[in-house]
CSV table of C-alpha atoms and ligand atoms in Angstrom, one decimal:
chain,number,residue,atom,x,y,z
K,1,MET,CA,0.1,0.1,-0.2
K,2,ASN,CA,1.5,3.4,-0.9
K,3,VAL,CA,1.5,6.7,0.9
K,4,TYR,CA,-1.6,7.9,-1.0
K,5,GLN,CA,-3.6,4.8,-0.1
K,6,LYS,CA,-2.7,5.1,3.7
K,7,LEU,CA,-3.7,8.8,3.8
K,8,GLY,CA,-7.0,8.0,1.9
K,9,LYS,CA,-7.7,5.4,4.3
K,10,ASN,CA,-7.3,7.6,7.2
K,11,ARG,CA,-9.7,10.4,5.7
K,12,LEU,CA,-12.2,8.0,4.3
K,13,ASN,CA,-14.9,6.2,6.6
K,14,LYS,CA,-14.6,2.6,7.4
K,15,ASP,CA,-16.4,1.4,4.2
K,16,TYR,CA,-13.2,2.7,2.3
K,17,SER,CA,-11.7,-0.6,1.4
K,18,ASP,CA,-15.2,-1.8,-0.4
K,19,LYS,CA,-15.6,1.4,-2.0
K,20,TRP,CA,-12.0,1.5,-3.5
K,21,LYS,CA,-12.9,-1.2,-5.8
K,22,ASP,CA,-16.3,0.5,-6.9
K,23,TYR,CA,-15.7,2.2,-10.1
K,24,LYS,CA,-18.6,4.8,-9.4
K,25,TRP,CA,-17.2,5.8,-6.2
K,26,GLN,CA,-13.8,6.5,-8.0
K,27,LEU,CA,-15.7,8.6,-10.5
K,28,HIS,CA,-17.4,10.4,-7.9
K,29,SER,CA,-14.2,10.9,-5.9
K,30,SER,CA,-12.1,11.9,-8.7
K,31,ILE,CA,-9.6,14.8,-7.9
K,32,ARG,CA,-10.6,17.9,-9.5
K,33,ASP,CA,-8.7,20.5,-7.8
K,34,ILE,CA,-5.0,21.3,-6.4
K,35,ASN,CA,-6.0,21.4,-2.7
K,36,THR,CA,-7.5,17.9,-2.6
K,37,PHE,CA,-4.3,16.5,-4.6
K,38,GLU,CA,-2.0,18.1,-2.1
K,39,ARG,CA,-4.2,17.0,0.9
K,40,LEU,CA,-4.2,13.5,-0.5
K,41,THR,CA,-0.8,12.9,-1.7
K,42,GLY,CA,1.2,14.9,0.9
K,43,ILE,CA,2.9,16.9,-1.9
K,44,LYS,CA,3.2,20.7,-1.4
K,45,PHE,CA,3.6,23.2,-4.2
K,46,PRO,CA,5.5,26.2,-3.9
K,47,GLU,CA,3.2,29.3,-3.4
K,48,GLN,CA,4.2,31.0,-7.2
K,49,GLU,CA,3.8,27.6,-8.7
K,50,ARG,CA,0.4,26.9,-7.3
K,51,ALA,CA,-0.9,30.1,-8.6
K,52,ASP,CA,0.4,29.0,-12.1
K,53,LEU,CA,-1.1,25.6,-11.8
K,54,GLU,CA,-4.6,27.6,-10.6
K,55,LYS,CA,-4.4,29.3,-14.1
K,56,THR,CA,-3.5,26.0,-16.1
K,57,ILE,CA,-6.5,24.2,-15.0
K,58,GLU,CA,-8.9,27.2,-15.7
K,59,LYS,CA,-8.0,26.4,-19.4
K,60,PHE,CA,-7.3,22.7,-19.1
K,61,PRO,CA,-9.3,21.0,-16.3
K,62,ILE,CA,-7.9,18.5,-14.0
K,63,SER,CA,-9.4,15.2,-13.0
K,64,ILE,CA,-7.5,12.1,-11.8
K,65,THR,CA,-9.1,9.1,-10.4
K,66,PRO,CA,-8.1,8.3,-6.6
K,67,TYR,CA,-6.7,4.7,-8.2
K,68,TYR,CA,-4.7,6.5,-10.9
K,69,ALA,CA,-3.4,8.9,-8.4
K,70,SER,CA,-2.5,6.3,-5.7
K,71,LEU,CA,0.2,5.1,-8.4
K,72,ILE,CA,2.3,8.3,-8.0
K,73,ASP,CA,5.3,8.1,-6.1
K,74,ALA,CA,4.9,11.0,-3.8
K,75,SER,CA,8.6,11.0,-2.7
K,76,ASP,CA,9.6,11.5,-6.0
K,77,TYR,CA,7.0,12.8,-8.0
K,78,LYS,CA,8.9,15.4,-10.4
K,79,THR,CA,10.0,12.4,-12.5
K,80,ASP,CA,7.0,10.1,-12.1
K,81,PRO,CA,5.6,8.9,-15.2
K,82,ILE,CA,2.0,8.8,-13.7
K,83,PHE,CA,2.3,12.2,-12.1
K,84,LYS,CA,3.3,13.8,-15.3
K,85,GLN,CA,0.5,12.3,-17.3
K,86,ALA,CA,-2.2,13.4,-14.6
K,87,PHE,CA,-1.2,16.3,-13.1
K,88,PRO,CA,-1.1,20.0,-14.7
K,89,ASP,CA,2.3,21.4,-16.0
K,90,VAL,CA,2.5,25.1,-15.9
K,91,ARG,CA,3.8,24.8,-19.3
K,92,GLU,CA,0.7,23.8,-20.8
K,93,LEU,CA,-0.1,27.3,-21.0
K,94,GLU,CA,2.7,28.3,-23.3
K,95,ILE,CA,1.7,28.0,-26.9
K,96,THR,CA,4.4,27.6,-29.5
K,97,GLU,CA,4.3,28.7,-33.2
K,98,CYS,CA,3.6,25.2,-34.2
K,99,ASP,CA,0.8,24.6,-32.0
K,100,MET,CA,-2.5,24.1,-33.4
K,101,HIS,CA,-6.2,24.2,-32.0
K,102,ASP,CA,-7.5,21.5,-34.0
K,103,PRO,CA,-4.4,19.8,-35.5
K,104,LEU,CA,-5.9,16.6,-36.9
K,105,ALA,CA,-8.8,18.9,-38.4
K,106,GLU,CA,-11.2,16.5,-36.9
K,107,ASP,CA,-13.8,19.2,-36.8
K,108,LYS,CA,-13.3,19.6,-40.6
K,109,ASP,CA,-13.9,15.8,-41.3
K,110,THR,CA,-17.2,15.9,-39.5
K,111,PRO,CA,-20.3,15.2,-41.9
K,112,VAL,CA,-22.6,15.0,-38.4
K,113,GLU,CA,-21.6,15.7,-35.1
K,114,GLY,CA,-19.9,13.0,-33.2
K,115,ILE,CA,-18.6,11.3,-36.6
K,116,THR,CA,-15.4,12.0,-38.1
K,117,HIS,CA,-15.0,10.4,-41.4
K,118,ARG,CA,-11.3,10.6,-42.6
K,119,TYR,CA,-10.6,7.3,-44.1
K,120,PRO,CA,-12.6,5.4,-46.9
K,121,ASP,CA,-14.0,2.4,-45.1
K,122,ARG,CA,-14.2,3.3,-41.4
K,123,VAL,CA,-15.4,6.2,-39.0
K,124,LEU,CA,-14.5,7.5,-35.7
K,125,PHE,CA,-17.8,7.8,-33.5
K,126,ALA,CA,-17.2,10.2,-30.6
K,127,VAL,CA,-19.9,9.0,-28.1
K,128,THR,CA,-19.2,11.5,-25.1
K,129,ASN,CA,-16.3,14.1,-24.4
K,130,VAL,CA,-15.6,13.2,-20.9
K,131,CYS,CA,-12.8,10.9,-19.3
K,132,SER,CA,-12.2,9.5,-16.1
K,133,MET,CA,-8.6,10.9,-16.1
K,134,TYR,CA,-7.9,14.0,-18.0
K,135,CYS,CA,-4.7,12.9,-19.7
K,136,ARG,CA,-2.3,15.9,-19.8
K,137,HIS,CA,-1.3,15.0,-23.1
K,138,CYS,CA,-4.8,14.6,-24.6
K,139,THR,CA,-5.0,15.3,-28.3
K,140,ARG,CA,-8.5,16.6,-27.8
K,141,LYS,CA,-7.5,18.6,-25.0
K,142,ARG,CA,-9.5,21.7,-26.4
K,143,LYS,CA,-12.6,19.7,-25.7
K,144,THR,CA,-11.9,18.7,-21.9
K,145,SER,CA,-13.5,21.9,-20.6
K,146,ASP,CA,-16.8,21.3,-22.5
K,147,THR,CA,-19.2,20.5,-19.8
K,148,ASP,CA,-21.2,18.4,-21.8
K,149,TYR,CA,-21.7,15.3,-20.1
K,150,MET,CA,-23.0,12.7,-22.5
K,151,PHE,CA,-24.1,13.1,-26.1
K,152,SER,CA,-28.0,13.7,-26.3
K,153,ARG,CA,-30.0,10.7,-27.8
K,154,GLU,CA,-30.8,12.8,-30.9
K,155,LYS,CA,-27.0,13.3,-31.5
K,156,ILE,CA,-26.2,9.5,-30.9
K,157,ASP,CA,-29.4,8.5,-33.3
K,158,LYS,CA,-28.1,11.2,-36.0
K,159,ALA,CA,-24.6,9.7,-36.1
K,160,ILE,CA,-25.9,6.2,-36.2
K,161,GLN,CA,-28.3,7.3,-38.9
K,162,TYR,CA,-24.9,8.5,-40.9
K,163,ILE,CA,-23.1,5.0,-40.5
K,164,LYS,CA,-26.5,3.4,-41.8
K,165,ASN,CA,-26.5,5.5,-45.0
K,166,THR,CA,-22.8,5.2,-45.6
K,167,ARG,CA,-22.4,1.8,-47.2
K,168,THR,CA,-18.7,1.8,-47.4
K,169,VAL,CA,-18.2,1.9,-43.7
K,170,ARG,CA,-17.1,-1.3,-42.5
K,171,ASP,CA,-15.4,-0.4,-39.1
K,172,VAL,CA,-16.9,1.7,-36.6
K,173,LEU,CA,-14.3,3.1,-33.8
K,174,ILE,CA,-16.1,4.1,-30.7
K,175,SER,CA,-14.2,6.9,-29.1
K,176,GLY,CA,-14.6,10.2,-27.2
K,177,GLY,CA,-13.8,11.1,-24.5
K,178,ASP,CA,-14.0,7.6,-23.1
K,179,PRO,CA,-16.7,5.5,-24.3
K,180,LEU,CA,-16.6,3.6,-21.2
K,181,MET,CA,-17.8,6.6,-19.2
K,182,LEU,CA,-21.3,5.7,-20.7
K,183,PRO,CA,-23.3,3.5,-18.3
K,184,ASP,CA,-23.7,0.0,-19.4
K,185,GLU,CA,-27.2,0.1,-20.5
K,186,ILE,CA,-26.6,3.1,-22.9
K,187,LEU,CA,-23.4,1.5,-24.5
K,188,ASP,CA,-25.5,-1.7,-25.0
K,189,PHE,CA,-28.1,0.3,-26.9
K,190,ILE,CA,-25.2,2.1,-28.9
K,191,LEU,CA,-23.4,-1.2,-29.8
K,192,SER,CA,-27.0,-3.1,-30.5
K,193,GLU,CA,-27.8,-0.2,-33.0
K,194,ILE,CA,-24.3,-0.3,-34.9
K,195,LYS,CA,-24.6,-4.2,-34.7
K,196,LYS,CA,-27.6,-4.1,-36.8
K,197,ILE,CA,-26.2,-2.2,-39.9
K,198,PRO,CA,-25.3,-5.0,-42.4
K,199,HIS,CA,-22.4,-3.3,-43.8
K,200,VAL,CA,-20.5,-2.8,-40.4
K,201,GLU,CA,-18.1,-5.7,-40.1
K,202,ILE,CA,-16.4,-4.8,-36.8
K,203,ILE,CA,-16.6,-2.5,-33.8
K,204,ARG,CA,-13.8,-1.0,-32.0
K,205,ILE,CA,-13.7,0.8,-28.7
K,206,GLY,CA,-10.9,3.1,-27.6
K,207,THR,CA,-10.8,3.5,-23.9
K,208,ARG,CA,-8.0,4.3,-21.2
K,209,MET,CA,-10.2,2.8,-18.4
K,210,PRO,CA,-7.8,-0.5,-18.0
K,211,ALA,CA,-5.0,1.9,-17.3
K,212,VAL,CA,-6.7,4.6,-15.3
K,213,LEU,CA,-9.6,3.0,-13.6
K,214,PRO,CA,-9.5,-0.8,-14.1
K,215,TYR,CA,-12.4,-1.4,-11.8
K,216,ARG,CA,-14.7,-0.1,-14.8
K,217,ILE,CA,-14.1,-3.5,-16.3
K,218,THR,CA,-17.1,-5.3,-14.4
K,219,ASP,CA,-18.4,-8.5,-15.1
K,220,ASN,CA,-21.6,-6.8,-16.1
K,221,LEU,CA,-19.6,-4.6,-18.8
K,222,VAL,CA,-18.1,-7.5,-20.2
K,223,ASN,CA,-21.4,-9.5,-20.6
K,224,VAL,CA,-22.5,-6.6,-22.5
K,225,LEU,CA,-19.4,-6.3,-24.7
K,226,LYS,CA,-19.2,-10.2,-25.3
K,227,LYS,CA,-22.5,-10.0,-27.3
K,228,TYR,CA,-21.2,-7.8,-30.2
K,229,ALA,CA,-18.0,-9.9,-31.4
K,230,PRO,CA,-16.1,-9.2,-33.4
K,231,LEU,CA,-15.7,-6.4,-31.1
K,232,TRP,CA,-11.8,-4.9,-30.5
K,233,ILE,CA,-10.7,-3.0,-27.8
K,234,ASN,CA,-7.8,-0.4,-28.2
K,235,THR,CA,-6.2,0.6,-24.7
K,236,HIS,CA,-3.8,3.2,-23.8
K,237,PHE,CA,-0.9,2.2,-21.5
K,238,ASN,CA,2.3,4.5,-21.8
K,239,HIS,CA,4.5,3.3,-19.0
K,240,PRO,CA,4.9,-0.1,-17.6
K,241,ARG,CA,4.3,1.3,-14.0
K,242,GLU,CA,0.8,1.6,-15.0
K,243,ILE,CA,0.4,-2.2,-15.8
K,244,THR,CA,-0.5,-2.8,-12.1
K,245,ARG,CA,-2.2,-6.2,-10.7
K,246,THR,CA,-5.7,-4.6,-11.2
K,247,ALA,CA,-5.0,-3.5,-14.6
K,248,GLU,CA,-3.8,-7.0,-15.3
K,249,GLU,CA,-6.9,-8.5,-13.8
K,250,ALA,CA,-9.3,-6.1,-15.9
K,251,LEU,CA,-7.1,-7.0,-19.2
K,252,ALA,CA,-7.4,-10.6,-18.3
K,253,LYS,CA,-11.2,-10.3,-18.1
K,254,LEU,CA,-11.7,-9.0,-21.4
K,255,ALA,CA,-9.4,-11.3,-23.1
K,256,GLU,CA,-11.2,-14.1,-21.5
K,257,ALA,CA,-14.4,-12.9,-23.0
K,258,GLY,CA,-13.0,-13.1,-26.2
K,259,VAL,CA,-12.1,-9.4,-26.8
K,260,PRO,CA,-8.9,-8.9,-28.7
K,261,LEU,CA,-6.9,-6.2,-27.3
K,262,GLY,CA,-4.5,-3.7,-28.8
K,263,ASN,CA,-2.7,-0.8,-27.0
K,264,GLN,CA,-1.9,2.8,-28.4
K,265,SER,CA,0.6,4.5,-26.6
K,266,VAL,CA,2.1,8.2,-27.3
K,267,LEU,CA,5.7,8.9,-27.1
K,268,LEU,CA,6.2,11.7,-24.3
K,269,ALA,CA,9.3,13.2,-23.2
K,270,GLY,CA,10.1,12.6,-19.7
K,271,VAL,CA,7.4,9.6,-19.7
K,272,ASN,CA,8.6,6.9,-22.0
K,273,ASP,CA,11.0,8.3,-24.6
K,274,CYS,CA,13.4,5.7,-23.6
K,275,PRO,CA,14.2,2.5,-25.7
K,276,ARG,CA,14.4,0.4,-22.4
K,277,ILE,CA,11.1,1.7,-20.9
K,278,MET,CA,9.2,1.4,-24.1
K,279,LYS,CA,10.7,-2.1,-24.6
K,280,LYS,CA,9.6,-3.0,-21.1
K,281,LEU,CA,6.1,-1.7,-21.6
K,282,VAL,CA,5.5,-3.8,-24.9
K,283,HIS,CA,6.7,-6.8,-23.2
K,284,ARG,CA,4.4,-6.3,-20.1
K,285,LEU,CA,1.6,-5.5,-22.7
K,286,VAL,CA,2.0,-8.9,-24.9
K,287,GLN,CA,2.4,-10.8,-21.4
K,288,ASN,CA,-1.1,-9.6,-20.7
K,289,ARG,CA,-2.5,-10.8,-24.3
K,290,VAL,CA,-2.2,-7.0,-25.4
K,291,ARG,CA,-0.9,-6.3,-28.7
K,292,PRO,CA,1.1,-3.0,-29.2
K,293,TYR,CA,-0.8,-1.4,-32.0
K,294,TYR,CA,0.4,2.0,-32.4
K,295,MET,CA,3.2,4.5,-30.8
K,296,TYR,CA,2.0,7.9,-31.7
K,297,GLN,CA,4.4,10.8,-32.1
K,298,CYS,CA,2.6,13.4,-29.6
K,299,ASP,CA,0.4,15.8,-31.7
K,300,LEU,CA,0.7,19.7,-32.3
K,301,SER,CA,-2.3,20.4,-30.0
K,302,GLU,CA,-1.9,23.4,-28.0
K,303,GLY,CA,-0.2,22.9,-24.6
K,304,LEU,CA,1.7,19.9,-25.7
K,305,ALA,CA,5.0,21.3,-26.7
K,306,HIS,CA,6.8,20.1,-23.3
K,307,PHE,CA,5.6,16.4,-24.3
K,308,ARG,CA,7.0,16.3,-28.0
K,309,THR,CA,10.1,14.5,-28.9
K,310,PRO,CA,12.1,14.7,-32.0
K,311,VAL,CA,10.7,12.0,-34.8
K,312,GLY,CA,14.2,10.5,-34.4
K,313,LYS,CA,13.6,9.4,-30.9
K,314,GLY,CA,10.7,7.1,-32.1
K,315,ILE,CA,13.0,5.8,-34.8
K,316,GLU,CA,15.6,4.9,-32.3
K,317,ILE,CA,12.9,3.3,-30.1
K,318,LEU,CA,11.9,1.0,-33.2
K,319,GLU,CA,15.5,0.3,-34.1
K,320,ASN,CA,15.9,-1.1,-30.6
K,321,MET,CA,12.9,-3.2,-30.8
K,322,ILE,CA,12.9,-4.4,-34.6
K,323,GLY,CA,14.6,-7.9,-34.6
K,324,HIS,CA,15.7,-7.5,-31.1
K,325,THR,CA,12.4,-8.6,-29.8
K,326,SER,CA,9.2,-10.5,-30.5
K,327,GLY,CA,7.7,-9.0,-33.6
K,328,LEU,CA,4.4,-9.2,-32.2
K,329,ALA,CA,5.4,-6.7,-29.3
K,330,VAL,CA,6.6,-4.0,-32.2
K,331,PRO,CA,4.0,-1.3,-32.6
K,332,ARG,CA,3.7,0.7,-35.5
K,333,TYR,CA,5.2,4.3,-35.2
K,334,VAL,CA,2.6,7.0,-36.4
K,335,ILE,CA,2.7,10.6,-37.2
K,336,ASP,CA,-1.0,11.7,-37.3
K,337,ALA,CA,-0.4,14.2,-39.8
K,338,PRO,CA,-1.7,18.0,-39.6
K,339,GLU,CA,-4.7,18.9,-41.5
K,340,GLY,CA,-6.2,15.6,-41.6
K,341,GLY,CA,-3.7,13.8,-43.1
K,342,GLY,CA,-4.3,10.8,-40.9
K,343,LYS,CA,-1.7,8.5,-39.5
K,344,ILE,CA,1.6,8.1,-41.3
K,345,PRO,CA,3.8,5.4,-40.7
K,346,VAL,CA,7.4,5.9,-40.0
K,347,MET,CA,10.2,3.6,-39.6
K,348,PRO,CA,14.1,3.2,-40.0
K,349,TYR,CA,15.3,2.6,-43.4
K,350,TYR,CA,16.0,-1.3,-44.3
K,351,ILE,CA,16.4,-0.9,-48.1
K,352,ILE,CA,19.9,0.4,-48.6
K,353,SER,CA,19.9,0.0,-52.6
K,354,TRP,CA,18.0,-1.4,-55.6
K,355,SER,CA,18.7,-2.4,-59.2
K,356,THR,CA,16.2,-3.7,-61.5
K,357,ASN,CA,16.6,-7.4,-60.1
K,358,LYS,CA,18.2,-7.1,-56.9
K,359,VAL,CA,17.3,-5.4,-53.5
K,360,VAL,CA,20.1,-4.7,-51.1
K,361,LEU,CA,18.8,-4.9,-47.5
K,362,ARG,CA,20.4,-4.3,-44.2
K,363,ASN,CA,19.2,-6.3,-40.9
K,364,PHE,CA,19.0,-5.3,-37.3
K,365,GLU,CA,22.5,-6.2,-36.8
K,366,GLY,CA,23.9,-4.0,-39.5
K,367,MET,CA,24.5,-7.2,-41.7
K,368,ILE,CA,23.6,-6.5,-45.3
K,369,SER,CA,22.2,-9.1,-48.0
K,370,VAL,CA,21.0,-9.0,-51.3
K,371,TYR,CA,17.6,-10.3,-52.1
K,372,LYS,CA,17.4,-11.5,-56.0
K,373,GLU,CA,14.2,-10.6,-57.3
K,374,PRO,CA,12.5,-13.2,-59.9
K,375,ASP,CA,13.8,-13.2,-63.5
K,376,SER,CA,10.3,-14.8,-64.6
K,377,TYR,CA,7.7,-12.9,-62.9
K,378,ARG,CA,4.6,-12.6,-65.2
K,379,GLN,CA,3.6,-8.7,-65.3
K,380,TYR,CA,0.1,-8.8,-66.3
K,381,PHE,CA,-2.2,-5.8,-67.1
K,382,CYS,CA,-4.8,-5.7,-64.1
K,383,GLY,CA,-8.2,-4.4,-65.6
K,384,ARG,CA,-9.9,-5.0,-61.9
K,385,ASP,CA,-11.8,-7.5,-64.2
K,386,CYS,CA,-11.6,-9.9,-60.8
K,387,GLN,CA,-14.6,-12.0,-62.1
K,388,HIS,CA,-12.3,-13.4,-64.8
K,389,CYS,CA,-8.7,-13.4,-62.9
K,390,ASP,CA,-6.5,-16.6,-62.8
K,391,LEU,CA,-6.3,-15.9,-59.2
K,392,GLN,CA,-8.4,-18.2,-57.2
K,393,LEU,CA,-10.4,-15.3,-54.8
K,394,ARG,CA,-13.4,-14.4,-56.7
K,395,LEU,CA,-13.9,-10.9,-55.4
K,396,GLU,CA,-16.8,-8.3,-55.8
K,397,PRO,CA,-15.0,-5.7,-57.8
K,398,ALA,CA,-16.5,-3.0,-55.4
K,399,ASP,CA,-13.9,-0.3,-54.3
K,400,GLU,CA,-11.4,-1.6,-56.7
K,401,TYR,CA,-13.3,0.6,-59.4
K,402,ASN,CA,-12.4,3.7,-57.4
K,403,PRO,CA,-8.7,3.5,-56.3
K,404,GLN,CA,-7.5,6.4,-54.1
K,405,GLY,CA,-4.5,8.1,-53.1
K,406,ILE,CA,-1.3,6.3,-54.3
K,407,VAL,CA,-3.1,3.4,-55.1
K,408,LYS,CA,-4.5,5.3,-58.0
K,409,LEU,CA,-1.1,5.7,-59.4
K,410,LEU,CA,-0.2,2.3,-59.3
K,411,SER,CA,-3.4,1.0,-60.7
K,412,ASP,CA,-3.7,-0.4,-64.3
K,413,VAL,CA,-7.1,1.1,-64.8
K,414,ASP,CA,-6.7,4.6,-63.8
K,415,LYS,CA,-4.8,6.8,-66.2
K,416,THR,CA,-3.7,9.3,-63.4
K,417,VAL,CA,0.2,10.0,-63.6
K,418,SER,CA,0.5,12.3,-60.6
K,419,LEU,CA,-1.3,13.6,-57.7
K,420,VAL,CA,-0.9,17.4,-57.4
K,421,PRO,CA,-1.8,19.4,-54.6
K,422,SER,CA,-4.1,22.4,-55.5
K,423,GLY,CA,-3.6,25.9,-54.7
K,424,THR,CA,0.4,25.8,-55.1
K,425,GLN,CA,1.9,28.9,-56.7
K,426,ARG,CA,3.6,26.7,-59.1
K,427,ILE,CA,0.1,25.0,-60.1
K,428,GLN,CA,-1.6,28.7,-60.2
K,429,ARG,CA,1.1,29.8,-62.6
K,430,ARG,CA,0.4,26.8,-64.8
K,431,ASN,CA,-3.1,27.6,-64.7
K,432,GLY,CA,-2.7,31.2,-65.5
K,433,LYS,CA,-0.2,30.2,-68.4
K,434,ALA,CA,-2.7,27.7,-69.7
K,435,SER,CA,-5.6,30.2,-69.8
K,436,ARG,CA,-3.2,32.8,-71.7
K,437,VAL,CA,-2.3,30.2,-74.4
K,438,GLN,CA,-6.1,29.4,-74.7
K,439,ARG,CA,-7.0,33.3,-75.0
K,440,LYS,CA,-4.5,33.4,-77.8
K,441,LYS,CA,-5.7,30.5,-79.7
K,442,ASN,CA,-9.2,32.1,-79.4
K,443,GLU,CA,-7.9,35.4,-80.8
V,1,PLP,C1,-7.0,6.6,-35.8
V,1,PLP,C2,-8.4,7.0,-36.6
V,1,PLP,C3,-8.9,5.6,-37.4
V,1,PLP,C4,-8.6,4.4,-37.3
V,1,PLP,O1,-7.4,4.2,-37.8
V,1,PLP,P1,-6.8,2.8,-38.0
V,1,PLP,O2,-5.4,3.2,-38.6
V,1,PLP,O3,-7.8,1.8,-39.0
V,1,PLP,O4,-6.7,2.4,-36.9
V,1,PLP,C5,-10.0,6.1,-38.0
V,1,PLP,N1,-10.6,7.3,-38.1
V,1,PLP,C6,-9.9,8.4,-37.5
V,1,PLP,C7,-10.4,9.9,-37.9
V,1,PLP,C8,-8.7,8.3,-37.0
V,1,PLP,O5,-8.2,9.3,-36.4
């Protein structure tokens, strides 16, 4: 038992130990001001820092579950990864030149409230904007001060209607806020409505509860989730210290209910920007049947500058993992590009050189090898006539008729030879010239 639990025990009545595991009690007792935090942890902030902290939480509120706060090592809190993720830092008010209000342009890719439709076949469905713990590194920090507890029935219905009407959506990612803030019955209702839509093949839930409030994973919740297989859960652990016995129990419950588990972590300066810490984290995750899915470069949202690392740090971490440890444990490192560019994978270079029939590669040890490409590969024109293809899988031609992005350039059916950003000066110059030539011809 750590300092906080001891202090908490003295403060609370004798029902304390029963209540500790009650997630509703945890939510009610979330720490929402600095006084309470100081009183419970015994940490005291200097006068001036306190005043600055008060200013910080006016803009970006604080909320920490007693469970998560209890993981803080109060005797060494300044370098504590739990403390840094949960407790405000006065540097959050420093807005740097590259900070953006909505860096992922989520508000622009929103056809109806609650839905972000960025990729061709899947949508992000935000069902609430609250969380049990407000991560200081949240990319949607701008929304944490909105007080809206839960989205109204009408909003939810409209979003579901959008998914119903959009037949290309085969994957719905329920997010927020934290979707597990919703009561089981409401979650059950939303999941059942989505499940009814014939073109939706899988549902995913993104939640931080296993890390910040593992008691939320109750038997009742698990029984609800079980009904909607294939339902995947992605959680969010950033440091091995977050994987406590209690968190492990919550993860086991989900895994035993047949819910495949993934983890999305964020690369955070001072928290996990270290190959050894990250390796330990991914090992602990796979031990608990959680597949490390993404490692995010920290976004350009306002107030996150002190958490950002150079991209090289992420590459260095991957270099320390790929080949050195189970491939299963290596997450994909992504940068969620500004302006709605979406997640872009970033990797160390492994292809060193290339000729028309040879690829030169290096492995994790620095060994250089050549892979000889086949001399007799039959190149054939792919007209996307899948019904008459020699390959055995007879696919419906469906989306292949409508190639998008780089695939458009690789396709044999589409005649596009370049993807040109519109509105650059060069393109404007060209257009101007084209219209002058046109005018001359007409004269
Ligand atoms: C991350 C994200 C998804 C899901 O992306 P995957 O790479 O399929 O996990 C979908 N929509 C939006 C807007 C996202 O940000």
